[in-house]
Amino acid sequence: MGHGSSQVWRPDDSSLAEPQQPECSAGPRSMSGSRKHKWSSWDRLGPSWSIHGSPVVSLQQVFGIFYGKKRKLSTKYTYQTLFLVGEDSDVKIHALGKVWSLHKAFLCQSGYFANMLKDTWKEPHSDIIELEIKNHHINIWSLDFVFGSLYRDEDLPMKPRQIPHFLAAVSLLQVEQVIQQCSETMKKTINVKTVCSYYTTAETYRLKSVKSQCFDWLLCNLMIPPNVRLYREIDIKIMYLLVSSSDLLVLQKEFDLYTTLKAWMFLYFNPRWKGSVNHLFANANSWLSRHMECTDNNTFLESEEGLVFQPVFKQLRFQHIIFDLASMTILEQDRLIPLEWLSAVYKQQWLTLLWVQQHREIGPRTINEKELKGHSMRCGIRINVDGAYSCKGSGCKFGFPLRIIFTNHDIIFKQSRQYHNDSAGLKQVRNVVFRITLLHFDSDGKPTFSKTTGHKIVTFKNNEEKSVMQFNSNSLCFPLYLFCNFLFISLANTGNL
């Protein structure tokens, strides 16, 4: 028999990968002692087995299988005797210095071996099938796990740290049930220790639903709470996607996301730094300050080592930072952000403010998803215990002072009185696009309570207050996190400023 091409398994679940991967390629180097036979159906299978004195029956009768469909002998005895001991083996597999004495009837569940073995049922192989393993993630115990799973109906236990190796092996061998088990196990065990490795593994083997859940976890937990291990493991591509997303849950305000990125970049250049998260941000500031004292570059992101971080920092929404004097003072002292970036934002926001005041702008009239994705203000607070809480929004920069009030049964938007007389741009009617998200997380960072308004428009008239979310206080668990997205001005209305 020649080197038969492996059968490509195409899963019904679009979230799972087609397991053929370039980096997983391997092939049998030799397979002697076999002859080609063509069989029109499994009814013509010739060999019979005698399993320790049981009646002699055909393979079809023993396993109840048709080619390409999964059926297994579901006894512990089968796994221990046929797989672990290798009794009555009719095919041997050699890889990574180990030989497995296996059985064609079980190997046919692997898409890789199915076509290779389907014409050789009448006689055993006198030689060994050699597998040349090129993927360094595949090791002996990952192959052993996948081969062993072919002899069991129930899933074999797997640990999270083993899953990348199992997926490498199972994507080569194309065993559907093991891919599904890996996928489900990953979804159940996403946490701060696994999320980055799971994301990379899911991307490699095209497990779309796993990748999506990992990304959602990161959107929720990037800033709650800050974590040294997590920041050390997030690569530049993932951070770019996170910072650019309007679904990122920003705790406090946009400037705090900038501070988080400084700490993340510090760990990138100092991977062996050891310290608590309490000291992380201070050490990041000290490192950046010392570095800028020794360079002739105007800003760090314009230096040779800083260029790679430009796309990430450019996703920050500086229009929601520059109106805070304390934040802008720190930005200038850090010398991290190119001055041209800030100058462009200064100009745009000043022209927008003039336009709002001179045209008596009342705010967005429709919900523009494109504007929300790139321009909405992101902010959030932690609510530790039941009670009433109040925080000020940043809408006052465009003449709309907004206060957010949390009670034990609803969330209220209200204009802040302290700005009422001084806000020249304050109108009798004002529109705001918003989204409120209320969350409680378990110890693994997964939401156990979640409620959102979705994107909505609220219209204020005559200094009124609006209840924008209602809930049953008995269903709340603390601490709660309240996250907001706001759009006070529609860029479509301002024209080409």
mmCIF file of C-alpha atoms in Angstrom, residues 7 9 42 59-60 63-73 104-111 114 121 150 153 174-177:
data_model
loop_
_atom_site.group_PDB
_atom_site.id
_atom_site.type_symbol
_atom_site.label_atom_id
_atom_site.label_comp_id
_atom_site.label_asym_id
_atom_site.label_seq_id
_atom_site.Cartn_x
_atom_site.Cartn_y
_atom_site.Cartn_z
ATOM 1 C CA GLN A 7 -9.346 11.791 5.297
ATOM 2 C CA TRP A 9 -12.744 15.601 8.889
ATOM 3 C CA TRP A 42 -18.129 -3.405 5.413
ATOM 4 C CA LEU A 59 -15.228 -6.952 13.090
ATOM 5 C CA GLN A 60 -18.573 -5.510 12.058
ATOM 6 C CA PHE A 63 -17.748 -3.076 16.957
ATOM 7 C CA GLY A 64 -21.043 -2.375 15.216
ATOM 8 C CA ILE A 65 -19.410 0.209 12.991
ATOM 9 C CA PHE A 66 -19.566 1.464 9.441
ATOM 10 C CA TYR A 67 -16.634 3.178 7.863
ATOM 11 C CA GLY A 68 -16.285 6.814 8.917
ATOM 12 C CA LYS A 69 -18.638 6.535 11.915
ATOM 13 C CA LYS A 70 -17.578 6.380 15.553
ATOM 14 C CA ARG A 71 -18.421 3.324 17.671
ATOM 15 C CA LYS A 72 -16.316 1.863 20.441
ATOM 16 C CA LEU A 73 -16.177 -1.027 22.795
ATOM 17 C CA LYS A 104 -7.231 -1.059 12.821
ATOM 18 C CA ALA A 105 -10.852 -1.229 13.935
ATOM 19 C CA PHE A 106 -10.150 1.482 16.519
ATOM 20 C CA LEU A 107 -7.727 3.516 14.398
ATOM 21 C CA CYS A 108 -10.401 3.947 11.718
ATOM 22 C CA GLN A 109 -11.995 6.589 13.987
ATOM 23 C CA SER A 110 -9.005 8.771 13.106
ATOM 24 C CA GLY A 111 -9.490 10.561 9.806
ATOM 25 C CA ALA A 114 -9.026 5.807 8.006
ATOM 26 C CA TRP A 121 -8.322 -5.554 6.900
ATOM 27 C CA LEU A 150 -10.091 5.714 20.592
ATOM 28 C CA ASP A 153 -16.525 5.791 25.165
ATOM 29 C CA GLN A 174 -8.266 14.079 13.120
ATOM 30 C CA VAL A 175 -10.324 12.589 15.950
ATOM 31 C CA GLU A 176 -13.540 14.533 16.247
ATOM 32 C CA GLN A 177 -14.545 13.574 19.769
#
